[in-house]
CSV table of C-alpha atoms in Angstrom, one decimal:
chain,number,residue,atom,x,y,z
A,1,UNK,CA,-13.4,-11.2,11.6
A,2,UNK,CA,-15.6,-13.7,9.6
A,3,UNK,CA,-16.2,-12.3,5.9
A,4,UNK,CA,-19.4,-11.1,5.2
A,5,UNK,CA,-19.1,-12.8,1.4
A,6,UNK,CA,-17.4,-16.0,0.8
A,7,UNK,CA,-17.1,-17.3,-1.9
A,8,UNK,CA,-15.7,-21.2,-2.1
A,9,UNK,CA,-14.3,-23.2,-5.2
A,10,UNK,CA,-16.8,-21.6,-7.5
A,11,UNK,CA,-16.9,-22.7,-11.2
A,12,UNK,CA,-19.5,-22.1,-13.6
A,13,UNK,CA,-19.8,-24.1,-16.9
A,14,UNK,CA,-22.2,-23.3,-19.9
A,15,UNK,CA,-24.3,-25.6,-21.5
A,16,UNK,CA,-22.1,-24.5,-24.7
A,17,UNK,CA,-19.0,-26.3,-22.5
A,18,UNK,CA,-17.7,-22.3,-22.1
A,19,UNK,CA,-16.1,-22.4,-18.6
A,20,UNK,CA,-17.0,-18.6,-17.3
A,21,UNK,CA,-15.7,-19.3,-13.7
A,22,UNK,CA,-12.8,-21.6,-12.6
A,23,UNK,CA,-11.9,-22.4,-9.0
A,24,UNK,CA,-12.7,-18.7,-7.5
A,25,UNK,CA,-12.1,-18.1,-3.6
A,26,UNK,CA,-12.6,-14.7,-2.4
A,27,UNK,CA,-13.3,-13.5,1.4
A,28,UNK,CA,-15.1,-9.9,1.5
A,29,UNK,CA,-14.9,-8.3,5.2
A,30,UNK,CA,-17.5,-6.5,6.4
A,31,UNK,CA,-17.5,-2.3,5.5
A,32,UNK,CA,-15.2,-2.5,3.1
A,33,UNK,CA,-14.7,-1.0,-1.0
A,34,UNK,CA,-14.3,-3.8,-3.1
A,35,UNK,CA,-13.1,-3.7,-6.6
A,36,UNK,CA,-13.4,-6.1,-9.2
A,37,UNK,CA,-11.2,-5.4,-12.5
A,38,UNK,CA,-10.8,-7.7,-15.7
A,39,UNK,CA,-11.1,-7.3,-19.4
A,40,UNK,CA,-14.3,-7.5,-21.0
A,41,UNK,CA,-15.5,-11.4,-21.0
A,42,UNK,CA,-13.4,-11.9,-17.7
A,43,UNK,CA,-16.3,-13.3,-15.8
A,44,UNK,CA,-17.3,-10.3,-13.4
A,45,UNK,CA,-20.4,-10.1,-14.4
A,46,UNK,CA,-21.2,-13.8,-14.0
A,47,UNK,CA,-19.4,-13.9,-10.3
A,48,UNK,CA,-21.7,-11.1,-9.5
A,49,UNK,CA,-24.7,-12.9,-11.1
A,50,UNK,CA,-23.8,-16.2,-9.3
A,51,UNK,CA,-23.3,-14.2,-5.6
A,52,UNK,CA,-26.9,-12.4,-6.0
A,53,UNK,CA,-28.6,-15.5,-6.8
A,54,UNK,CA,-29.5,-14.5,-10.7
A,55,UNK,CA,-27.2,-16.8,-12.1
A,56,UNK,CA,-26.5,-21.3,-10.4
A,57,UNK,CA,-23.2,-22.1,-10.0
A,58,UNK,CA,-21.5,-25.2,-11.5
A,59,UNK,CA,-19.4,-26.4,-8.4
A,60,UNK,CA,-18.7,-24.6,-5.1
A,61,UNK,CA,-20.5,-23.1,-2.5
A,62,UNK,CA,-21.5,-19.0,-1.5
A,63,UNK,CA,-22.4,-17.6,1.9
A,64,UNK,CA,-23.8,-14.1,2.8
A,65,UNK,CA,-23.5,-13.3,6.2
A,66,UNK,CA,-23.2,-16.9,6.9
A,67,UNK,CA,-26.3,-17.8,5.2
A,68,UNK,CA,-25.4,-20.5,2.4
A,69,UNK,CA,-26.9,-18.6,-1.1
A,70,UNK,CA,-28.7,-22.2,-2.1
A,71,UNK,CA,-30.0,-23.6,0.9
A,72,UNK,CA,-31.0,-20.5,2.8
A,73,UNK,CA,-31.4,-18.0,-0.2
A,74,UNK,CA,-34.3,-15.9,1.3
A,75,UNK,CA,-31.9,-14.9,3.8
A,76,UNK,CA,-28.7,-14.3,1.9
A,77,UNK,CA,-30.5,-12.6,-0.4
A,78,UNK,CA,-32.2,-10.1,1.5
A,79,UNK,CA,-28.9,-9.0,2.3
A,80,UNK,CA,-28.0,-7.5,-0.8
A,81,UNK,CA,-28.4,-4.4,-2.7
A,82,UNK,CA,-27.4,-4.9,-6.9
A,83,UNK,CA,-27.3,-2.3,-9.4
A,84,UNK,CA,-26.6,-4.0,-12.6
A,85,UNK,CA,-25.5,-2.7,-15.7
A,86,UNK,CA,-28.5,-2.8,-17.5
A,87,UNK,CA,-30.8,-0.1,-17.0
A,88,UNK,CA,-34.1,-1.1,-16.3
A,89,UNK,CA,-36.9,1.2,-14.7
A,90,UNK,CA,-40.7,1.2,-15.4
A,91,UNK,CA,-41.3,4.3,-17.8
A,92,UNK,CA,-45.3,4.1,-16.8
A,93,UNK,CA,-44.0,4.2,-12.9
A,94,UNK,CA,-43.1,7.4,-10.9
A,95,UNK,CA,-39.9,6.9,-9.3
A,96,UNK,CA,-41.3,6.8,-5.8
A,97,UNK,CA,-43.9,4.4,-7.1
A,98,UNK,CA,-40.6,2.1,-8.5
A,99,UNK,CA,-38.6,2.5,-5.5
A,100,UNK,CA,-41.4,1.8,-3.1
A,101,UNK,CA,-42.5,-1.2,-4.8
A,102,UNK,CA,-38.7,-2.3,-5.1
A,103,UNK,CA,-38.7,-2.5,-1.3
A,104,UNK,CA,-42.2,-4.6,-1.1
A,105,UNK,CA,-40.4,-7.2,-2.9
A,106,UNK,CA,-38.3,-8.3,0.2
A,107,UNK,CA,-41.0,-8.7,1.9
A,108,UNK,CA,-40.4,-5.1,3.8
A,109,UNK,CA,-43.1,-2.4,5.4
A,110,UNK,CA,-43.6,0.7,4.1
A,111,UNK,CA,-41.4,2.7,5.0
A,112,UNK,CA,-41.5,6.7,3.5
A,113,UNK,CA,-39.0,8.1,5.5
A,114,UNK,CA,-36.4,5.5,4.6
A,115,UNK,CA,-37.5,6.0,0.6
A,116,UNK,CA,-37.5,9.9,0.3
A,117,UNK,CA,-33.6,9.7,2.5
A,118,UNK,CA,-32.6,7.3,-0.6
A,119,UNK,CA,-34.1,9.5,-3.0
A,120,UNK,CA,-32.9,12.6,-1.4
A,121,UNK,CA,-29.6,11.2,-1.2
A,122,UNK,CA,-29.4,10.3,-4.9
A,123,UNK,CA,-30.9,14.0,-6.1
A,124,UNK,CA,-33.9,12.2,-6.5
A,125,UNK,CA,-36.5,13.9,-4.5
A,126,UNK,CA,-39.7,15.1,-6.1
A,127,UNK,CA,-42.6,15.9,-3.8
A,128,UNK,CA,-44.6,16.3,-6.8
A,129,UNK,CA,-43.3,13.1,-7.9
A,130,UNK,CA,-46.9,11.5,-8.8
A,131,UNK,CA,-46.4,11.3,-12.9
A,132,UNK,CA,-44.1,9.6,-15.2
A,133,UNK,CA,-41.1,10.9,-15.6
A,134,UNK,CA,-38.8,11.2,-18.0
A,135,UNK,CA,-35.1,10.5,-17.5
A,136,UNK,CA,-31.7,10.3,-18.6
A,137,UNK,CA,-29.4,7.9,-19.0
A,138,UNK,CA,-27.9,9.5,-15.6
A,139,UNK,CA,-31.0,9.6,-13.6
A,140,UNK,CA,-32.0,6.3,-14.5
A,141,UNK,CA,-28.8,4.8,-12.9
A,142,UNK,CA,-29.4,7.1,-9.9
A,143,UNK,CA,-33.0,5.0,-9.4
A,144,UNK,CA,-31.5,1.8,-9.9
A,145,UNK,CA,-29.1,2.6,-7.0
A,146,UNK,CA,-32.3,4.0,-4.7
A,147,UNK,CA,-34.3,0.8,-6.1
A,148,UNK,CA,-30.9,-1.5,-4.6
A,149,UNK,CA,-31.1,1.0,-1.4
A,150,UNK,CA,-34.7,0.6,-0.8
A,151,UNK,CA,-34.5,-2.7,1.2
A,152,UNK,CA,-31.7,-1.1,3.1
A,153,UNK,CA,-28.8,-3.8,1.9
A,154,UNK,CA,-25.7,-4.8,4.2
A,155,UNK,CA,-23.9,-5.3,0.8
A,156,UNK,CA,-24.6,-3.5,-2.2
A,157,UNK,CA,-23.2,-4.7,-5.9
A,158,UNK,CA,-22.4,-1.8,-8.4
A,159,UNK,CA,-21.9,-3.2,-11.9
A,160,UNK,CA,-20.4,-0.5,-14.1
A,161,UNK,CA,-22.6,1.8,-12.4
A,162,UNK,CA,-20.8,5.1,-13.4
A,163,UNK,CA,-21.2,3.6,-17.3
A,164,UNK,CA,-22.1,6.2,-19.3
A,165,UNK,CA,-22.3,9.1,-16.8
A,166,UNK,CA,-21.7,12.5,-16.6
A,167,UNK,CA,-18.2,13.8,-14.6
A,168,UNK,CA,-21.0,16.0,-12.1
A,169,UNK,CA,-23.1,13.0,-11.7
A,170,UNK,CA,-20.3,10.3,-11.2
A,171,UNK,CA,-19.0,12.8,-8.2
A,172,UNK,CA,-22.5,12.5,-6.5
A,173,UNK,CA,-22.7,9.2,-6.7
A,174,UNK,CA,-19.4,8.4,-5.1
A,175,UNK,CA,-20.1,11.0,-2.5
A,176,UNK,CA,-23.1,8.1,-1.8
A,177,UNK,CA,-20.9,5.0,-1.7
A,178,UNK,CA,-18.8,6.9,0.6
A,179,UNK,CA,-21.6,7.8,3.1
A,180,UNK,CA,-22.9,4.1,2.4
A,181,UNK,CA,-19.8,2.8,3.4
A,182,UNK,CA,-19.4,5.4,6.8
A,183,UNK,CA,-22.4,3.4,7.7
A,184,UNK,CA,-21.1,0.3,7.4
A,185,UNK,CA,-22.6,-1.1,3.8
A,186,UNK,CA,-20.4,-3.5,2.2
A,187,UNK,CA,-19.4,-2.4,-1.4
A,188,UNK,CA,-18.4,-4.5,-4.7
A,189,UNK,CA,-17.7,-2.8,-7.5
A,190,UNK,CA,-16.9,-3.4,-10.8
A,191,UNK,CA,-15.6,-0.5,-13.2
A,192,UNK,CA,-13.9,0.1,-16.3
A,193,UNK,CA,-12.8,3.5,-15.1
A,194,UNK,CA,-9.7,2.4,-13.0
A,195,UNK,CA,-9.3,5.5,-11.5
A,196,UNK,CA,-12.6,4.9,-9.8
A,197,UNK,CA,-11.0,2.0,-8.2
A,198,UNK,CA,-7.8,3.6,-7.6
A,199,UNK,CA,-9.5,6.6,-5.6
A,200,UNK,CA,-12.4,4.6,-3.7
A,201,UNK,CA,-11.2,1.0,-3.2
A,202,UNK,CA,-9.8,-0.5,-0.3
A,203,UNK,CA,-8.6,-3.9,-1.7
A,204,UNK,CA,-8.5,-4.4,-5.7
A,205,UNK,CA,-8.9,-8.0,-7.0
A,206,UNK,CA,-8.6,-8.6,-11.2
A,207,UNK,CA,-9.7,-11.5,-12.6
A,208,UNK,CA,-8.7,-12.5,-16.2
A,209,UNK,CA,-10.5,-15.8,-18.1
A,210,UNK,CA,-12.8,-16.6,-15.4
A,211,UNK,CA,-9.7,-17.2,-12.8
A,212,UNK,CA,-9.0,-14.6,-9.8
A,213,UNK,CA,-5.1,-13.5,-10.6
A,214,UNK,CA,-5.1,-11.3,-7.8
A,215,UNK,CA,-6.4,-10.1,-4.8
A,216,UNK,CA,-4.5,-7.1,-2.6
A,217,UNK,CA,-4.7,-4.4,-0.5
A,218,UNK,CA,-4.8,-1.4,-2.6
A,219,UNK,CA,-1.8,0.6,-0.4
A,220,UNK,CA,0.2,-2.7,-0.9
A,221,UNK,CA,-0.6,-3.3,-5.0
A,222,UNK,CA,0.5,0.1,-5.1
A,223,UNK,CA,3.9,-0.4,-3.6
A,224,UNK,CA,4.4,-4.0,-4.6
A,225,UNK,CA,3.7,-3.4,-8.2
A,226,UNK,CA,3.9,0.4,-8.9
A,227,UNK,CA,7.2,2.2,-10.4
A,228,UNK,CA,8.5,5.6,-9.7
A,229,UNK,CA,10.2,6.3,-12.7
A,230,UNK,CA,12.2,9.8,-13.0
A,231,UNK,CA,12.9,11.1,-16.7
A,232,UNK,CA,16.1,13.5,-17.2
A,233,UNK,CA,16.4,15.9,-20.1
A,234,UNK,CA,19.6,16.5,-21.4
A,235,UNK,CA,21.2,19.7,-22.2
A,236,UNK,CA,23.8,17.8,-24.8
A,237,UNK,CA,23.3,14.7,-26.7
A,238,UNK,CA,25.0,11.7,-24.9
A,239,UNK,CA,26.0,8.7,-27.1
A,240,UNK,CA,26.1,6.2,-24.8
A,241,UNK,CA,25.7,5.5,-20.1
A,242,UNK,CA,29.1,6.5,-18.8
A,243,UNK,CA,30.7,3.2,-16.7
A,244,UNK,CA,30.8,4.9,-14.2
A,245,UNK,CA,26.6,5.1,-14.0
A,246,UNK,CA,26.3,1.8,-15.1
A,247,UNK,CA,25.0,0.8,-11.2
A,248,UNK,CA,21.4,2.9,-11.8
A,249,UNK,CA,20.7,0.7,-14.6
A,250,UNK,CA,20.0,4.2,-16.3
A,251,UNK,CA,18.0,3.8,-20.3
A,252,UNK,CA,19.1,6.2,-23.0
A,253,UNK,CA,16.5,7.3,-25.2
A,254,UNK,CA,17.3,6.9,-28.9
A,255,UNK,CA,18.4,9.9,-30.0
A,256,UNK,CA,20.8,10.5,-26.8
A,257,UNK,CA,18.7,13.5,-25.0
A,258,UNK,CA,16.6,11.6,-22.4
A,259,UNK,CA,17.8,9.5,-19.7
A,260,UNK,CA,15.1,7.1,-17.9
A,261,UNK,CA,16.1,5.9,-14.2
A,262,UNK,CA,13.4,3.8,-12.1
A,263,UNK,CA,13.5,4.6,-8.3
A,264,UNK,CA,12.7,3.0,-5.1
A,265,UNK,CA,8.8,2.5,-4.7
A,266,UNK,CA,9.1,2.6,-1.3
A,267,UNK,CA,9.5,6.4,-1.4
A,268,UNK,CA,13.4,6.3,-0.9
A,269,UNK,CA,14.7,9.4,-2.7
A,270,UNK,CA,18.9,9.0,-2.0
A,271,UNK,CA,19.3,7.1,-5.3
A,272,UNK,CA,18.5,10.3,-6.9
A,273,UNK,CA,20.4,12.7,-4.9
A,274,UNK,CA,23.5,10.2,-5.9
A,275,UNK,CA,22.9,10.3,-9.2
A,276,UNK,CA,22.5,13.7,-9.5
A,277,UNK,CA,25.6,13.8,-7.9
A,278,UNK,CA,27.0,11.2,-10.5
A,279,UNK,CA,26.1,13.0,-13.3
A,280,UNK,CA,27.2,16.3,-12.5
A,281,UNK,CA,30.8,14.8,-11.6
A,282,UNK,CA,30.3,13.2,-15.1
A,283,UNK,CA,30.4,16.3,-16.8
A,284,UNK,CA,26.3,15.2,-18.0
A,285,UNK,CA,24.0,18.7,-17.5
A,286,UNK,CA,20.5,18.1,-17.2
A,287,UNK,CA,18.1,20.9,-18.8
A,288,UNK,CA,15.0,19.4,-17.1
A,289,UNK,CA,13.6,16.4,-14.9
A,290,UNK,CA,10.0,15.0,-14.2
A,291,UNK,CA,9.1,12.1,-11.9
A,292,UNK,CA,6.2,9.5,-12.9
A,293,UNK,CA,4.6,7.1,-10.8
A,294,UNK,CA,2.8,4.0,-12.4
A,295,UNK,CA,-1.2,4.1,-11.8
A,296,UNK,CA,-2.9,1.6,-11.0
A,297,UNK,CA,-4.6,1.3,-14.5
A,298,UNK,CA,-1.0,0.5,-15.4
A,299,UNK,CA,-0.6,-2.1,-13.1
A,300,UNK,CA,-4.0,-3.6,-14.6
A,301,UNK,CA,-2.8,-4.0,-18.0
A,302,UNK,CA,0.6,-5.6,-17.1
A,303,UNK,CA,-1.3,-8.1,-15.4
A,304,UNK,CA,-3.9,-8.7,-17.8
A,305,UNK,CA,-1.8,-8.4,-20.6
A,306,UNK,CA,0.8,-11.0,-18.9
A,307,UNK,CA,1.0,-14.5,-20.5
């Protein structure tokens, strides 16, 4: 299947000599939940700028859809939906009035029945909706997505778009992406709230000083990357790993109570049933156990945090 975004040797270079971008390749298929991750200053932003056409690239070459971003922009750029992270909504405007004219810029007809869905949708919908409003923080993002929405997008760009929203809110609007997606909508994301990305994503790539360290199937990260990790409490101090355990690579806490043993990620439990096993014919009693699997937000900072 041809990607619906690619993205070719792209490099962007300030004026300053600051290199944002270096060399990034990406492929985005059609349907899918993208996630972008990095520190702030990583250069998500500025990919995202670049893709939607706010932003020229220094080197390389974007297509939407097949349409190249420079040479056939009207085309690439009708295809896309962003919701940046600024909030940026016409206080003297109603919000049909905003959403409507938002769809008018691509050159589209009228169409009300398309606009109230979007507002609907988004808990949006006002029939009385014929004065200026005022609105939260929450509210406002909610018209920037219906604003994105009101051309009816193949892809759509969220940009922190949970930033500073409520738990109740950030529920609805992933209930959105999800029905957005069911129809077929393309979605990038970028998030500082991992387990956003964790829950919604189908493929996770983190970029880290403007370079793309890694792009992967989020099923896959997960297994590849994550650690099961199952903690033992102690009934009796222990002053140091019997020999005879020395094969589980077993770490003793410091004050001889807590025994630490990372497990197969693949979900293959018989290492612990042996050392169980082990332990009892050890003569070690265990008071207590808990097992702990690495999130993905762990994953994230090894990575980014890696030299």
């Amino acid at each position: 299947m041809s990607p619906i975004i690619s993205v070719s040797n792209l490099s962007k270079t300030y004026g300053s000599g600051f290199k944002a971008l270096k060399g990034i390749n990406l492929d985005i298929v059609k349907g899918e939940i993208f996630a972008l991750l990095g520190p702030n200053g990583a250069g998500k932003t500025t990919l995202i700028s670049i893709i939607c056409g706010i932003a020229n690239p220094s080197e390389g070459r974007i297509t939407i859809g097949g349409h190249d971003i420079i040479a056939d922009y009207r085309a690439a750029r009708s295809m896309i939906g962003l919701v940046p992270q600024e909030l940026h909504t016409d206080a003297f405007e109603s919000v049909w009035a905003t959403v409507s004219f938002s769809r008018g810029l691509f050159g589209k007809p009228k169409n009300p029945a398309h606009i109230e869905k979007v507002l609907r949708d988004l808990s949006l919908w006002d029939k009385k909706d014929d004065k200026i409003i005022t609105l939260s923080g929450g509210m406002k993002r909610r018209v920037m997505i219906a604003k994105a929405l009101s051309h009816e997008p193949q892809i759509l760009f969220l940009d922190e778009p949970t930033a500073g929203v409520d738990v109740e809110l950030r529920k609805g609007m992933w209930e959105v992406v999800r029905t957005l997606q069911a129809s077929g909508v393309t979605i990038i994301l970028t998030t500082h709230y991992i387990e956003e990305a964790e829950e919604m994503a189908d493929r996770i790539g983190i970029i880290n000083k403007g370079e793309i360290i890694l792009i992967e199937d989020k099923a896959t990260l997960m297994q590849k990357l994550g650690k099961k990790e199952l903690t033992l409490q102690l009934q009796n101090k222990l002053e140091a790993i019997p020999d005879v355990l020395s094969a589980y690579n077993l770490e003793l806490s410091d004050d001889g109570r807590t025994v630490t043993y990372d497990y197969d990620t693949k979900g293959d439990r018989t290492g612990i049933t042996s050392l169980l096993n082990d332990l009892r014919n050890a003569g070690i009693r265990i008071s207590d156990l808990d097992t702990k699997q690495s999130s993905l937000e762990d994953i994230f900072v090894s990575l980014v945090r890696a030299p």
